[in-house]
Coordinates of C-alpha atoms in Angstrom, one line a residue:
M1098 CA 0.4 -238.1 42.6
T1099 CA -1.1 -237.0 40.1
N1100 CA -4.6 -236.8 39.5
I1101 CA -6.8 -239.3 37.4
K1102 CA -8.6 -236.4 35.9
S1103 CA -6.5 -234.7 34.6
G1104 CA -5.7 -236.8 31.8
A1105 CA -1.9 -237.2 33.3
I1106 CA 0.3 -240.2 33.0
L1107 CA -0.1 -241.5 36.7
Q1108 CA 3.2 -243.6 38.4
P1109 CA 2.3 -247.2 38.1
L1110 CA 2.1 -247.8 41.9
A1111 CA -0.6 -245.0 42.0
L1112 CA -2.7 -245.8 40.1
F1113 CA -2.5 -249.8 41.6
Q1114 CA -3.0 -247.4 44.4
Q1115 CA -6.3 -245.9 43.3
I1116 CA -7.6 -248.9 41.5
K1117 CA -7.8 -251.1 44.3
K1118 CA -9.3 -247.6 45.9
M1119 CA -12.1 -248.1 44.3
E1120 CA -12.3 -251.9 44.5
T1121 CA -12.9 -251.8 48.3
K1122 CA -15.6 -253.3 49.2
Y1123 CA -16.8 -252.4 52.8
Y1124 CA -18.9 -254.9 55.2
Q1125 CA -21.6 -254.0 57.7
K1126 CA -22.2 -256.4 59.4
P1127 CA -26.3 -257.2 59.6
S1128 CA -28.2 -255.8 62.8
G1129 CA -29.1 -257.5 65.6
A1130 CA -32.6 -258.1 64.7
F1131 CA -31.9 -259.4 60.8
I1132 CA -30.0 -262.5 62.3
G1133 CA -32.6 -262.9 64.9
A1134 CA -35.3 -262.5 62.6
S1135 CA -33.5 -264.5 59.8
W1136 CA -32.5 -267.9 62.4
M1137 CA -36.8 -267.9 63.6
A1138 CA -38.3 -267.9 60.7
L1139 CA -35.8 -271.4 59.9
L1140 CA -37.3 -272.3 63.0
I1141 CA -40.1 -271.6 62.7
G1142 CA -40.7 -273.0 59.3
F1143 CA -37.8 -275.6 59.6
T1144 CA -40.1 -276.8 63.2
A1145 CA -43.7 -276.4 61.2
Y1146 CA -43.0 -278.3 58.5
I1147 CA -41.2 -281.8 60.4
I1148 CA -43.9 -281.2 63.7
G1149 CA -46.5 -281.7 60.5
L1150 CA -45.2 -284.5 59.1
W1151 CA -45.1 -285.9 62.8
N1152 CA -48.9 -285.5 62.2
A1153 CA -49.0 -286.3 59.8
E1154 CA -51.3 -289.1 58.3
M1155 CA -49.3 -290.7 55.8
Q1156 CA -46.7 -293.4 55.0
L1157 CA -43.3 -292.9 56.1
N1158 CA -42.2 -293.8 53.1
E1159 CA -44.0 -290.7 52.3
K1160 CA -42.4 -288.8 55.3
G1161 CA -39.6 -289.7 54.6
Y1162 CA -40.1 -288.3 50.9
Y1163 CA -40.7 -284.8 52.4
F1164 CA -38.1 -284.6 54.8
T1165 CA -36.0 -285.8 52.1
V1166 CA -36.8 -283.0 49.8
L1167 CA -36.7 -280.4 53.0
M1168 CA -32.9 -280.9 53.2
F1169 CA -32.2 -281.5 50.5
G1170 CA -33.6 -277.7 49.0
L1171 CA -32.3 -276.1 51.9
F1172 CA -28.7 -277.7 51.5
A1173 CA -29.1 -276.6 47.5
A1174 CA -30.2 -273.2 48.5
I1175 CA -27.3 -272.4 50.6
S1176 CA -25.2 -274.0 48.2
L1177 CA -26.6 -271.5 45.5
Q1178 CA -26.2 -268.3 47.8
K1179 CA -22.7 -269.2 48.5
A1180 CA -21.5 -269.7 44.8
V1181 CA -23.7 -266.9 43.8
R1182 CA -21.7 -264.5 46.6
D1183 CA -18.4 -265.5 45.5
Q1184 CA -18.9 -265.0 42.1
L1185 CA -20.6 -261.6 43.2
E1186 CA -17.1 -261.1 45.2
G1187 CA -14.7 -262.1 42.4
I1188 CA -13.7 -265.6 44.2
P1189 CA -13.5 -268.4 41.7
V1190 CA -16.5 -270.3 41.4
T1191 CA -16.5 -273.5 38.4
N1192 CA -19.4 -273.1 35.7
L1193 CA -20.0 -276.7 36.6
Y1194 CA -20.1 -276.1 40.7
Y1195 CA -22.1 -272.5 39.4
S1196 CA -24.9 -275.3 37.4
I1197 CA -24.9 -277.8 39.7
A1198 CA -25.8 -275.2 42.2
W1199 CA -29.1 -273.8 40.2
F1200 CA -30.1 -277.3 39.4
A1201 CA -30.3 -278.6 42.5
T1202 CA -32.2 -275.2 43.6
I1203 CA -34.9 -275.3 41.1
L1204 CA -35.4 -280.1 41.7
S1205 CA -35.7 -279.9 45.4
I1206 CA -38.7 -277.2 44.0
V1207 CA -39.2 -279.6 40.8
L1208 CA -39.2 -282.3 43.8
I1209 CA -41.9 -280.6 46.4
T1210 CA -44.4 -279.5 43.7
V1211 CA -45.3 -282.0 42.5
G1212 CA -44.9 -284.0 45.7
L1213 CA -47.5 -282.2 47.0
W1214 CA -49.7 -282.3 43.4
N1215 CA -50.1 -286.1 43.8
A1216 CA -50.2 -286.7 47.5
D1217 CA -53.4 -287.6 49.2
I1218 CA -53.7 -284.7 51.9
T1219 CA -56.6 -281.8 52.0
R1220 CA -55.0 -278.5 49.8
S1221 CA -54.8 -276.5 53.1
E1222 CA -52.5 -278.9 53.9
K1223 CA -50.5 -278.9 50.8
G1224 CA -50.5 -274.8 51.1
F1225 CA -48.9 -275.9 54.6
Y1226 CA -46.3 -277.9 53.3
A1227 CA -45.7 -275.2 50.5
M1228 CA -45.3 -272.7 52.9
S1229 CA -43.1 -273.7 55.4
F1230 CA -40.4 -275.2 52.9
I1231 CA -40.5 -271.5 51.1
L1232 CA -40.3 -270.3 54.7
S1233 CA -37.2 -272.7 55.4
I1234 CA -35.3 -272.1 52.3
F1235 CA -35.6 -268.4 52.3
A1236 CA -34.1 -268.6 55.7
A1237 CA -32.0 -270.5 55.4
I1238 CA -30.2 -268.6 52.8
A1239 CA -31.3 -265.5 54.8
V1240 CA -28.6 -267.3 58.0
Q1241 CA -26.7 -267.7 55.6
K1242 CA -25.9 -264.7 54.0
N1243 CA -25.3 -262.7 57.5
T1244 CA -22.8 -265.1 59.2
R1245 CA -20.9 -264.5 55.8
D1246 CA -21.9 -260.6 56.4
S1247 CA -20.7 -261.1 59.8
R1248 CA -17.5 -262.7 60.2
A1249 CA -16.8 -260.7 56.5
S1250 CA -17.1 -257.0 59.0
E1251 CA -15.0 -258.8 61.5
N1252 CA -12.0 -259.1 59.3
K1253 CA -12.6 -256.2 57.8
S1254 CA -12.0 -254.9 61.3
D1255 CA -9.5 -256.9 62.2
N1256 CA -6.7 -256.2 59.2
Y1257 CA -8.2 -252.4 59.8
Q1258 CA -7.1 -252.4 63.6
N1259 CA -3.8 -254.3 62.7
N1260 CA -2.7 -251.3 59.8
E1261 CA -3.1 -254.7 57.0
H1262 CA -5.6 -252.3 55.4
Q1263 CA -2.9 -251.2 53.6
P1264 CA -1.4 -252.5 50.5
F1265 CA 1.6 -252.1 50.6

């Protein structure tokens, strides 16, 4: 097999194998501590937000609004993370879906901001809801990333053990 640096013409198969080696992505399984910290952050942020809503002295429709915004935000952030990761890994993502994921994530943040800005609650409560919302969003993204990285590293090790890592 000829070296690429020598400038010699390579056989198509050898060239393809060298390109595949360059494109190989190595997935490292996230540490147990990071996985645990991500799940704890999600549990703490979500639980704090829900307990805050439960104890809040606001009308039921307001509580429903804040709960719906949290659920929408969690879904939108996870969807955005998946779309961005898919694009980075070369998995086709339509521009429409990618744009909707960004729009939904930004919209959820705008909705919580407008809702808290106009709410008749103390500034400390507004800060509490804002921080638990952002913590939940961030943690949901981290949990989804950890799940995907764990699965990718398991698939990679399974393929390696079964000798499926060979391109031919």
